[in-house]
Tab-separated table of C-alpha atoms in Angstrom:
chain	number	residue	atom	x	y	z
A	1	MET	CA	28.962	26.764	-33.788
A	2	VAL	CA	28.744	23.104	-34.746
A	3	LYS	CA	25.446	21.484	-33.899
A	4	SER	CA	26.066	18.304	-31.949
A	5	ARG	CA	23.561	15.642	-31.000
A	6	LEU	CA	23.767	14.004	-27.604
A	7	ASP	CA	24.702	10.348	-27.812
A	8	ARG	CA	22.658	7.744	-25.920
A	9	GLU	CA	24.861	7.925	-22.829
A	10	THR	CA	24.609	11.704	-22.723
A	11	ILE	CA	20.814	11.599	-23.014
A	12	ALA	CA	20.886	9.188	-20.062
A	13	MET	CA	23.157	11.589	-18.131
A	14	ARG	CA	20.645	14.395	-18.683
A	15	VAL	CA	17.754	12.183	-17.524
A	16	ALA	CA	19.750	11.229	-14.414
A	17	LYS	CA	19.599	14.881	-13.299
A	18	GLU	CA	15.818	14.496	-12.936
A	19	LEU	CA	16.051	11.733	-10.322
A	20	ALA	CA	16.039	12.903	-6.720
A	21	HIS	CA	17.503	11.461	-3.535
A	22	GLY	CA	15.132	8.801	-2.206
A	23	ASP	CA	13.130	8.352	-5.430
A	24	TYR	CA	11.728	4.942	-6.374
A	25	VAL	CA	12.446	4.645	-10.085
A	26	ASN	CA	11.642	2.203	-12.881
A	27	LEU	CA	13.960	2.259	-15.909
A	28	GLY	CA	12.718	0.886	-19.236
A	29	ILE	CA	14.733	-0.956	-21.860
A	30	GLY	CA	17.175	0.953	-24.119
A	31	ILE	CA	18.461	4.435	-23.285
A	32	PRO	CA	16.583	4.423	-19.915
A	33	THR	CA	18.622	1.429	-18.711
A	34	LEU	CA	21.788	3.542	-19.013
A	35	VAL	CA	20.520	6.186	-16.560
A	36	SER	CA	21.558	4.356	-13.388
A	37	GLN	CA	25.260	4.709	-14.258
A	38	PHE	CA	25.049	8.492	-13.957
A	39	ILE	CA	23.615	9.029	-10.484
A	40	PRO	CA	26.237	10.930	-8.488
A	41	GLU	CA	27.736	9.586	-5.277
A	42	GLY	CA	25.609	10.491	-2.265
A	43	ARG	CA	22.268	10.532	-4.114
A	44	LYS	CA	20.314	7.364	-3.271
A	45	VAL	CA	17.879	6.168	-5.919
A	46	PHE	CA	15.928	2.913	-5.451
A	47	TYR	CA	15.347	0.938	-8.663
A	48	HIS	CA	12.267	-1.187	-9.194
A	49	SER	CA	11.918	-3.831	-11.894
A	50	GLU	CA	8.853	-5.619	-13.259
A	51	SER	CA	10.814	-8.851	-12.890
A	52	GLY	CA	10.060	-8.616	-9.161
A	53	VAL	CA	12.977	-6.897	-7.500
A	54	LEU	CA	13.364	-3.626	-5.604
A	55	HIS	CA	16.601	-1.873	-4.762
A	56	TYR	CA	18.954	-3.435	-7.217
A	57	GLY	CA	22.456	-2.092	-7.652
A	58	PRO	CA	24.954	-2.633	-10.428
A	59	MET	CA	24.876	-5.349	-13.081
A	60	ALA	CA	26.570	-8.653	-12.212
A	61	VAL	CA	30.195	-8.949	-13.254
A	62	ASP	CA	31.203	-11.555	-15.842
A	63	GLY	CA	31.283	-15.038	-14.370
A	64	ASP	CA	28.997	-14.036	-11.502
A	65	GLU	CA	25.685	-14.076	-13.391
A	66	ASP	CA	22.693	-15.719	-11.698
A	67	VAL	CA	19.678	-16.744	-13.806
A	68	ASP	CA	17.455	-16.091	-10.772
A	69	LEU	CA	18.471	-12.430	-10.552
A	70	ILE	CA	17.486	-10.411	-13.641
A	71	ASN	CA	15.927	-7.060	-14.454
A	72	ALA	CA	13.055	-6.605	-16.922
A	73	GLY	CA	15.528	-6.432	-19.804
A	74	GLY	CA	16.966	-9.838	-18.902
A	75	GLN	CA	20.243	-8.341	-17.655
A	76	PHE	CA	21.911	-10.026	-14.697
A	77	LEU	CA	21.985	-8.049	-11.446
A	78	ALA	CA	24.475	-8.143	-8.612
A	79	SER	CA	23.053	-9.081	-5.233
A	80	VAL	CA	23.152	-6.118	-2.831
A	81	PRO	CA	22.093	-5.664	0.807
A	82	GLY	CA	18.531	-4.409	1.206
A	83	MET	CA	17.267	-6.067	-1.970
A	84	THR	CA	13.744	-7.518	-1.951
A	85	TYR	CA	11.882	-9.943	-4.238
A	86	PHE	CA	8.171	-10.178	-4.974
A	87	ASN	CA	5.770	-11.732	-7.481
A	88	ALA	CA	4.529	-10.062	-10.683
A	89	ALA	CA	1.158	-9.025	-9.218
A	90	ASP	CA	2.943	-7.176	-6.416
A	91	ALA	CA	5.466	-5.677	-8.865
A	92	PHE	CA	2.559	-4.115	-10.752
A	93	GLY	CA	0.574	-3.317	-7.634
A	94	MET	CA	3.487	-1.060	-6.732
A	95	ILE	CA	3.249	0.595	-10.155
A	96	ARG	CA	-0.526	1.101	-10.390
A	97	GLY	CA	-0.714	1.792	-6.663
A	98	GLY	CA	1.295	4.971	-7.163
A	99	TYR	CA	4.482	3.956	-5.358
A	100	ILE	CA	6.850	4.594	-8.280
A	101	ASP	CA	8.060	8.201	-8.338
A	102	VAL	CA	9.583	8.221	-11.813
A	103	SER	CA	9.327	5.924	-14.826
A	104	VAL	CA	11.830	6.444	-17.636
A	105	LEU	CA	10.612	4.959	-20.917
A	106	GLY	CA	11.786	4.835	-24.514
A	107	GLY	CA	9.476	6.157	-27.211
A	108	PHE	CA	8.540	5.842	-30.884
A	109	GLN	CA	6.379	8.980	-30.733
A	110	VAL	CA	5.164	11.511	-28.156
A	111	SER	CA	2.249	13.825	-28.989
A	112	GLU	CA	1.825	17.443	-27.954
A	113	PHE	CA	-0.751	16.249	-25.416
A	114	GLY	CA	1.709	13.832	-23.838
A	115	ASP	CA	0.340	10.673	-25.469
A	116	LEU	CA	3.077	8.052	-25.740
A	117	ALA	CA	3.491	5.424	-28.482
A	118	ASN	CA	6.237	2.925	-27.734
A	119	TRP	CA	4.961	-0.635	-28.041
A	120	ILE	CA	4.214	-1.503	-31.642
A	121	LEU	CA	5.581	-0.688	-35.070
A	122	PRO	CA	2.453	-1.047	-37.223
A	123	SER	CA	4.435	-2.759	-39.999
A	124	ARG	CA	5.269	-5.613	-37.641
A	125	GLY	CA	1.678	-6.659	-36.861
A	126	THR	CA	2.315	-7.239	-33.172
A	127	GLY	CA	4.536	-5.767	-30.490
A	128	ASN	CA	5.661	-5.912	-26.891
A	129	ILE	CA	3.524	-4.047	-24.373
A	130	GLY	CA	5.476	-5.377	-21.393
A	131	GLY	CA	5.089	-3.079	-18.398
A	132	ALA	CA	4.845	0.191	-20.336
A	133	MET	CA	1.040	0.597	-20.259
A	134	ASP	CA	0.926	-0.003	-16.496
A	135	LEU	CA	3.804	2.419	-15.904
A	136	SER	CA	2.134	5.064	-18.065
A	137	VAL	CA	-0.977	5.088	-15.851
A	138	GLY	CA	0.674	4.346	-12.530
A	139	ALA	CA	3.994	6.159	-12.136
A	140	LYS	CA	3.841	9.648	-10.643
A	141	ARG	CA	6.103	11.101	-13.337
A	142	ILE	CA	6.928	9.796	-16.828
A	143	ILE	CA	10.124	10.824	-18.595
A	144	VAL	CA	10.604	9.698	-22.199
A	145	ALA	CA	14.193	9.372	-23.422
A	146	MET	CA	14.519	9.032	-27.190
A	147	GLU	CA	16.051	10.397	-30.378
A	148	HIS	CA	14.314	13.524	-31.709
A	149	ILE	CA	13.772	12.093	-35.208
A	150	ASP	CA	13.448	8.544	-36.506
A	151	ASN	CA	15.755	6.708	-38.921
A	152	GLU	CA	13.940	8.233	-41.910
A	153	GLY	CA	14.274	11.743	-40.481
A	154	ALA	CA	10.605	12.059	-39.442
A	155	PRO	CA	9.817	13.919	-36.199
A	156	LYS	CA	9.065	11.733	-33.187
A	157	VAL	CA	7.500	14.635	-31.303
A	158	VAL	CA	4.206	14.862	-33.193
A	159	ARG	CA	0.775	16.539	-33.123
A	160	LYS	CA	-0.979	13.189	-32.842
A	161	CYS	CA	0.620	9.760	-32.597
A	162	SER	CA	0.199	7.822	-35.847
A	163	PHE	CA	1.327	4.618	-34.097
A	164	PRO	CA	-1.002	2.874	-31.592
A	165	ILE	CA	-0.515	4.538	-28.230
A	166	THR	CA	0.739	3.111	-24.954
A	167	GLY	CA	-0.896	5.733	-22.731
A	168	GLN	CA	-2.969	8.902	-23.014
A	169	GLY	CA	-1.583	12.214	-21.796
A	170	CYS	CA	0.924	10.424	-19.587
A	171	VAL	CA	4.273	12.012	-20.511
A	172	ASP	CA	5.674	14.773	-18.287
A	173	LEU	CA	9.122	15.373	-19.782
A	174	ILE	CA	10.800	14.515	-23.104
A	175	VAL	CA	14.593	14.296	-23.223
A	176	THR	CA	16.009	13.854	-26.720
A	177	ASP	CA	19.393	14.149	-28.385
A	178	VAL	CA	18.694	17.823	-29.142
A	179	ALA	CA	16.208	19.162	-26.601
A	180	VAL	CA	14.463	18.947	-23.249
A	181	ILE	CA	10.730	19.555	-23.564
A	182	GLU	CA	8.124	19.699	-20.825
A	183	VAL	CA	4.545	18.624	-21.528
A	184	THR	CA	2.204	21.227	-20.026
A	185	PRO	CA	-1.596	21.634	-20.149
A	186	SER	CA	-1.064	24.430	-22.687
A	187	GLY	CA	1.278	22.495	-24.952
A	188	LEU	CA	4.931	21.606	-25.267
A	189	LEU	CA	7.381	23.924	-23.526
A	190	LEU	CA	10.952	23.954	-24.850
A	191	LYS	CA	13.264	24.195	-21.846
A	192	GLN	CA	16.736	23.330	-23.133
A	193	VAL	CA	18.590	22.788	-26.398
A	194	ALA	CA	21.753	20.835	-27.212
A	195	PRO	CA	25.021	22.772	-27.664
A	196	GLY	CA	25.019	24.668	-30.965
A	197	TRP	CA	21.253	24.283	-31.499
A	198	THR	CA	18.871	27.221	-31.741
A	199	VAL	CA	15.193	27.239	-30.854
A	200	ASP	CA	14.420	27.393	-34.596
A	201	ASP	CA	16.634	24.386	-35.326
A	202	VAL	CA	14.658	22.313	-32.822
A	203	GLN	CA	11.293	23.619	-34.036
A	204	LYS	CA	12.145	22.596	-37.630
A	205	ILE	CA	12.349	18.913	-36.659
A	206	THR	CA	9.387	19.032	-34.245
A	207	GLU	CA	5.864	18.683	-35.665
A	208	PRO	CA	3.751	20.681	-33.176
A	209	ALA	CA	4.496	24.317	-32.396
A	210	LEU	CA	6.716	24.636	-29.339
A	211	ARG	CA	6.140	27.213	-26.651
A	212	ILE	CA	9.459	28.714	-25.727
A	213	ASP	CA	10.494	28.962	-22.107
A	214	SER	CA	11.565	32.498	-21.202
A	215	GLU	CA	14.898	31.066	-20.094
A	216	VAL	CA	15.811	28.433	-22.687
A	217	THR	CA	19.278	27.225	-21.765
A	218	GLU	CA	21.864	24.913	-23.209
A	219	ILE	CA	21.621	21.347	-21.914
A	220	THR	CA	24.069	20.896	-19.045
A	221	LEU	CA	24.999	17.668	-17.333
B	1	MET	CA	-3.106	-36.804	-2.631
B	2	VAL	CA	-0.654	-36.439	0.203
B	3	ASN	CA	2.555	-37.417	-1.545
B	4	LYS	CA	2.803	-35.250	-4.636
B	5	ILE	CA	6.217	-36.387	-5.818
B	6	PHE	CA	6.283	-37.780	-9.371
B	7	PRO	CA	9.210	-39.908	-10.529
B	8	SER	CA	9.671	-38.294	-13.949
B	9	PHE	CA	8.703	-35.300	-16.031
B	10	SER	CA	7.084	-37.534	-18.645
B	11	GLU	CA	4.771	-39.102	-16.055
B	12	ALA	CA	3.923	-35.669	-14.681
B	13	VAL	CA	2.632	-34.468	-18.073
B	14	HIS	CA	1.194	-37.803	-19.341
B	15	ASP	CA	-2.487	-36.792	-19.155
B	16	ILE	CA	-2.317	-33.376	-20.850
B	17	PRO	CA	-4.877	-33.511	-23.651
B	18	ASP	CA	-4.995	-31.682	-26.975
B	19	GLN	CA	-6.404	-28.126	-26.651
B	20	ALA	CA	-5.282	-27.794	-23.049
B	21	VAL	CA	-4.674	-24.290	-21.668
B	22	ILE	CA	-1.278	-24.158	-19.929
B	23	MET	CA	0.428	-21.380	-17.957
B	24	MET	CA	4.236	-21.296	-17.971
B	25	ASP	CA	7.455	-19.259	-18.208
B	26	GLY	CA	7.988	-17.280	-14.992
B	27	PHE	CA	9.219	-13.889	-16.185
B	28	GLY	CA	10.634	-15.397	-19.383
B	29	GLY	CA	14.283	-15.882	-18.441
B	30	ALA	CA	16.070	-19.186	-17.992
B	31	GLY	CA	15.786	-18.972	-14.188
B	32	GLY	CA	11.991	-19.135	-13.879
B	33	MET	CA	11.454	-21.366	-16.901
B	34	PRO	CA	10.134	-24.934	-16.340
B	35	GLN	CA	12.521	-26.221	-18.973
B	36	HIS	CA	12.233	-29.970	-18.357
B	37	LEU	CA	8.431	-29.855	-18.220
B	38	ILE	CA	8.480	-28.056	-21.576
B	39	LEU	CA	10.718	-30.752	-23.059
B	40	ALA	CA	8.467	-33.458	-21.628
B	41	LEU	CA	5.396	-31.806	-23.149
B	42	ARG	CA	7.151	-31.601	-26.513
B	43	ASP	CA	7.834	-35.327	-26.351
B	44	HIS	CA	4.302	-36.057	-25.081
B	45	GLY	CA	2.993	-34.313	-28.182
B	46	ALA	CA	-0.333	-32.717	-27.145
B	47	GLN	CA	-1.569	-30.391	-29.908
B	48	ASN	CA	-3.557	-27.154	-30.325
B	49	LEU	CA	-2.446	-25.848	-26.963
B	50	THR	CA	-3.105	-22.382	-25.569
B	51	VAL	CA	-0.098	-21.010	-23.686
B	52	ILE	CA	-0.469	-18.205	-21.130
B	53	SER	CA	2.941	-16.700	-20.420
B	54	ASN	CA	4.776	-13.427	-19.915
B	55	THR	CA	6.863	-13.688	-23.097
B	56	GLY	CA	6.412	-15.448	-26.386
B	57	GLY	CA	9.610	-17.398	-25.795
B	58	LEU	CA	12.759	-15.307	-26.238
B	59	ALA	CA	15.901	-17.321	-26.949
B	60	GLY	CA	18.820	-16.140	-24.867
B	61	PHE	CA	16.746	-13.817	-22.641
B	62	GLY	CA	18.109	-13.923	-19.094
B	63	SER	CA	20.193	-16.993	-19.905
B	64	ILE	CA	23.881	-17.766	-19.604
B	65	ALA	CA	25.809	-19.043	-22.615
B	66	GLY	CA	26.549	-22.753	-22.298
B	67	GLN	CA	23.737	-23.467	-19.821
B	68	LEU	CA	20.415	-25.178	-20.596
B	69	SER	CA	18.180	-22.570	-22.197
B	70	ILE	CA	14.888	-24.122	-23.283
B	71	THR	CA	11.892	-21.808	-23.626
B	72	HIS	CA	8.312	-22.425	-24.733
B	73	SER	CA	9.570	-21.473	-28.220
B	74	THR	CA	10.291	-25.178	-28.388
B	75	LEU	CA	6.556	-25.912	-28.372
B	76	ILE	CA	5.930	-23.326	-31.095
B	77	GLU	CA	8.681	-24.787	-33.221
B	78	SER	CA	7.133	-28.242	-32.784
B	79	ARG	CA	3.768	-26.746	-33.884
B	80	GLN	CA	1.901	-27.749	-30.732
B	81	VAL	CA	0.613	-24.259	-29.923
B	82	ARG	CA	-2.487	-22.635	-31.411
B	83	LYS	CA	-2.688	-19.511	-29.257
B	84	VAL	CA	-0.418	-17.482	-26.967
B	85	ILE	CA	-1.694	-14.955	-24.402
B	86	CYS	CA	1.297	-12.890	-23.245
B	87	SER	CA	2.717	-9.395	-22.744
B	88	PHE	CA	6.049	-9.625	-24.571
B	89	PRO	CA	5.482	-11.823	-27.647
B	90	VAL	CA	8.314	-10.920	-29.972
B	91	SER	CA	12.051	-10.265	-29.938
B	92	ARG	CA	13.270	-6.717	-29.482
B	93	SER	CA	14.586	-6.523	-33.025
B	94	PRO	CA	12.256	-7.193	-35.998
B	95	SER	CA	15.314	-8.337	-37.980
B	96	ASN	CA	15.813	-11.244	-35.557
B	97	PRO	CA	12.307	-12.744	-35.158
B	98	ASN	CA	11.568	-15.465	-32.607
B	99	HIS	CA	9.637	-18.630	-33.430
B	100	LEU	CA	6.340	-17.097	-32.277
B	101	GLU	CA	6.672	-14.113	-34.619
B	102	ILE	CA	7.439	-16.390	-37.572
B	103	ALA	CA	4.473	-18.641	-36.747
B	104	TYR	CA	2.238	-15.587	-36.215
B	105	GLN	CA	3.235	-14.110	-39.590
B	106	ARG	CA	2.390	-17.453	-41.220
B	107	GLY	CA	-1.036	-17.370	-39.555
B	108	GLU	CA	-0.349	-20.552	-37.583
B	109	VAL	CA	-0.637	-19.077	-34.081
B	110	ASP	CA	-2.983	-16.452	-32.601
B	111	VAL	CA	-1.412	-13.888	-30.273
B	112	GLU	CA	-3.313	-11.921	-27.616
B	113	VAL	CA	-1.056	-9.167	-26.260
B	114	VAL	CA	-1.879	-8.092	-22.705
B	115	PRO	CA	-0.231	-5.367	-20.593
B	116	GLN	CA	2.110	-7.133	-18.177
B	117	GLY	CA	0.450	-5.851	-15.002
B	118	THR	CA	-2.986	-6.740	-16.359
B	119	LEU	CA	-1.711	-10.222	-17.222
B	120	ALA	CA	-0.355	-10.658	-13.690
B	121	GLU	CA	-3.578	-9.439	-12.104
B	122	ARG	CA	-5.758	-11.581	-14.400
B	123	ILE	CA	-3.797	-14.656	-13.293
B	124	ARG	CA	-3.829	-13.595	-9.635
B	125	ALA	CA	-7.603	-13.034	-9.842
B	126	GLY	CA	-8.096	-16.409	-11.533
B	127	GLY	CA	-6.385	-18.143	-8.659
B	128	ALA	CA	-8.298	-16.172	-6.055
B	129	GLY	CA	-11.866	-16.676	-7.241
B	130	ILE	CA	-12.318	-13.164	-8.647
B	131	VAL	CA	-14.029	-13.289	-12.048
B	132	ALA	CA	-13.134	-9.788	-13.317
B	133	PHE	CA	-11.793	-6.428	-12.156
B	134	TYR	CA	-11.303	-2.823	-13.278
B	135	THR	CA	-7.857	-1.400	-14.036
B	136	PRO	CA	-6.739	1.994	-15.351
B	137	THR	CA	-4.146	0.289	-17.550
B	138	GLY	CA	-4.859	0.411	-21.279
B	139	VAL	CA	-7.646	3.017	-21.279
B	140	GLY	CA	-7.700	4.744	-24.672
B	141	THR	CA	-5.390	2.180	-26.274
B	142	TYR	CA	-5.689	-0.853	-28.543
B	143	VAL	CA	-6.213	-3.156	-25.569
B	144	ALA	CA	-9.431	-1.298	-24.651
B	145	ASN	CA	-11.115	-2.444	-27.892
B	146	GLY	CA	-14.365	-4.215	-27.122
B	147	LYS	CA	-14.006	-3.860	-23.348
B	148	GLU	CA	-16.324	-2.188	-20.870
B	149	VAL	CA	-15.001	1.191	-19.700
B	150	ARG	CA	-16.365	2.420	-16.392
B	151	ASN	CA	-15.858	5.686	-14.575
B	152	PHE	CA	-15.055	5.573	-10.851
B	153	ASP	CA	-14.515	8.885	-9.057
B	154	GLY	CA	-13.801	10.716	-12.300
B	155	ARG	CA	-11.260	8.273	-13.722
B	156	GLU	CA	-11.807	5.655	-16.438
B	157	TYR	CA	-11.052	1.960	-15.937
B	158	LEU	CA	-11.218	-1.115	-18.172
B	159	MET	CA	-12.914	-4.296	-17.147
B	160	GLU	CA	-10.588	-7.266	-17.478
B	161	TYR	CA	-11.484	-10.922	-16.977
B	162	ALA	CA	-9.543	-13.353	-14.823
B	163	LEU	CA	-7.445	-16.076	-16.447
B	164	VAL	CA	-7.435	-19.707	-15.373
B	165	ALA	CA	-5.767	-22.723	-16.938
B	166	ASP	CA	-6.047	-26.475	-17.112
B	167	TYR	CA	-2.377	-26.876	-16.151
B	168	ALA	CA	0.387	-24.652	-14.789
B	169	PHE	CA	4.055	-25.488	-15.287
B	170	ILE	CA	5.945	-24.006	-12.356
B	171	ARG	CA	9.671	-23.583	-11.780
B	172	ALA	CA	10.490	-23.389	-8.068
B	173	SER	CA	13.662	-23.817	-6.091
B	174	ARG	CA	12.636	-26.343	-3.439
B	175	ALA	CA	9.573	-28.329	-2.447
B	176	ASP	CA	8.563	-30.751	0.286
B	177	HIS	CA	6.255	-33.780	0.013
B	178	PHE	CA	3.168	-31.674	0.708
B	179	GLY	CA	3.982	-29.477	-2.293
B	180	ASN	CA	5.007	-26.410	-0.300
B	181	LEU	CA	7.302	-24.288	-2.479
B	182	VAL	CA	10.016	-21.697	-2.147
B	183	TYR	CA	11.357	-19.725	-5.103
B	184	ARG	CA	14.680	-18.039	-5.756
B	185	GLY	CA	15.092	-14.333	-6.557
B	186	THR	CA	13.309	-12.964	-9.595
B	187	SER	CA	12.204	-16.461	-10.624
B	188	ARG	CA	9.231	-16.072	-8.291
B	189	SER	CA	7.531	-13.461	-10.587
B	190	PHE	CA	4.699	-15.153	-12.503
B	191	ASN	CA	5.426	-18.618	-11.096
B	192	GLN	CA	3.844	-17.857	-7.736
B	193	LEU	CA	0.690	-16.502	-9.425
B	194	MET	CA	0.359	-19.297	-11.984
B	195	ALA	CA	0.722	-21.975	-9.298
B	196	ALA	CA	-2.643	-20.876	-7.899
B	197	ALA	CA	-4.533	-20.388	-11.168
B	198	ALA	CA	-4.637	-23.868	-12.728
B	199	LYS	CA	-6.669	-27.012	-12.132
B	200	ILE	CA	-3.475	-29.094	-12.123
B	201	THR	CA	-0.216	-27.470	-11.042
B	202	ILE	CA	2.991	-29.301	-11.948
B	203	VAL	CA	6.250	-28.111	-10.414
B	204	GLU	CA	9.875	-28.533	-11.471
B	205	VAL	CA	12.331	-28.085	-8.593
B	206	ASP	CA	16.040	-28.387	-7.867
B	207	ASP	CA	15.486	-30.154	-4.563
B	208	ILE	CA	12.833	-32.012	-2.617
B	209	VAL	CA	13.444	-31.693	1.104
B	210	PRO	CA	11.901	-33.460	4.132
B	211	LEU	CA	8.893	-31.907	5.869
B	212	GLY	CA	10.002	-29.199	8.272
B	213	TYR	CA	13.054	-28.162	6.274
B	214	LEU	CA	11.297	-25.274	4.549
B	215	ASP	CA	10.854	-22.256	6.814
B	216	PRO	CA	7.064	-21.676	7.032
B	217	GLU	CA	7.796	-17.932	7.062
B	218	LEU	CA	9.368	-18.216	3.597
B	219	ILE	CA	7.038	-20.668	1.817
B	220	ALA	CA	5.614	-18.608	-1.034
B	221	THR	CA	3.259	-21.262	-2.425
B	222	PRO	CA	1.459	-23.404	0.153
B	223	GLY	CA	1.024	-27.001	-0.956
B	224	LEU	CA	-2.730	-26.901	-1.474
B	225	TYR	CA	-2.114	-25.219	-4.834
B	226	VAL	CA	0.279	-27.937	-5.977
B	227	ASP	CA	-0.563	-31.314	-7.511
B	228	ARG	CA	2.684	-32.776	-8.846
B	229	VAL	CA	6.343	-32.178	-8.069
B	230	VAL	CA	9.295	-33.464	-10.069
B	231	LYS	CA	12.930	-33.071	-9.110
B	232	ARG	CA	15.297	-31.952	-11.839
B	233	GLN	CA	17.903	-34.451	-12.904
B	234	SER	CA	19.357	-35.314	-16.240
B	235	TYR	CA	16.526	-35.463	-18.719
B	236	GLY	CA	15.800	-38.748	-20.403
């Protein structure tokens, strides 16, 4: 069987399955932003943004953009009933205060202990922390959505992060283009693989040893 | 001063000295950005400034093509800034660097990167007379370097100091003569916090309305925080 990799939209579709009816969710920049498109009708998810808005809906349509209504990625939001605005201290009080059920973040590296590195490429000298460090300590559950290997083919799921970390032991679930991996106290547990991929295929491009769930399944959407 | 209305942006920034510490930029998008105050400060020419902001000035972020889109990048380009304290200093793509990244790589500007929630709380604390606080954010990371770590109930926290400024540049929607302010949408963000954390708070608004026109239930910044208000009109 041909091994296929999930594209960015499909990774987002898989992450969307993790969000439950009634959850308060913060979506990071990149693949995480795409997740909101894939929540099925009838499941209500409330989105929170560091820019100071709760319960935003779709993006604004062309010609209807409002500079006073943006998400943390600078995208324009449509105004929807039930929306609320607040200042940046309150936006982060909600995060550190434990009111955000799920945070979906992008990642450069995730370690086998659930450390996340996603804010600085060492070659650049400086980087953007944004809200990621606060989310990593404050959200009840952290899902990282990213490619399994980097542009040079190096594993992004590693024994120890070589890049400066964003948070210690904060990641709960890793969803990549080839696998779904849970971070557990006894190591990384491989739960699902992409169509055509074997457990060995995934292990070969993953630095730490994976524990294998007794019921590894193919990723379904 | 009871009437806080200033006739022009240039008069509102006339006394800013070299080496002043200035808060500005809302969340970083065009909506919360005090664009005319930034232009006035560029023309005023004060040097060696420290800017406290959410971003490092990201061209095009949260802005609509064809509309005015000035950021504090302008002040970096004009070489008036010595240091930036912010959470999102550089563009998303290293291949498309912003003015701050170029100046940083040349060694012309210092950058202190702060987690966004810590930045917000440091500014909030500064405005509220709190000198420092403990937060779980950043424990075990680069931002913990050199900071006190203290254990409360089995969890580690970093001590972070409050931030205050000499001036704050605020972008609000409407003001009255007492300096009471209302904001619009996500442009409240850092503006509401910064308005309280500076010795002199200067506000750029779309409209100045008579006393009593702003609903007291909706005033986000009471006038005691505000020193100068300028209404937006064509710059010149």
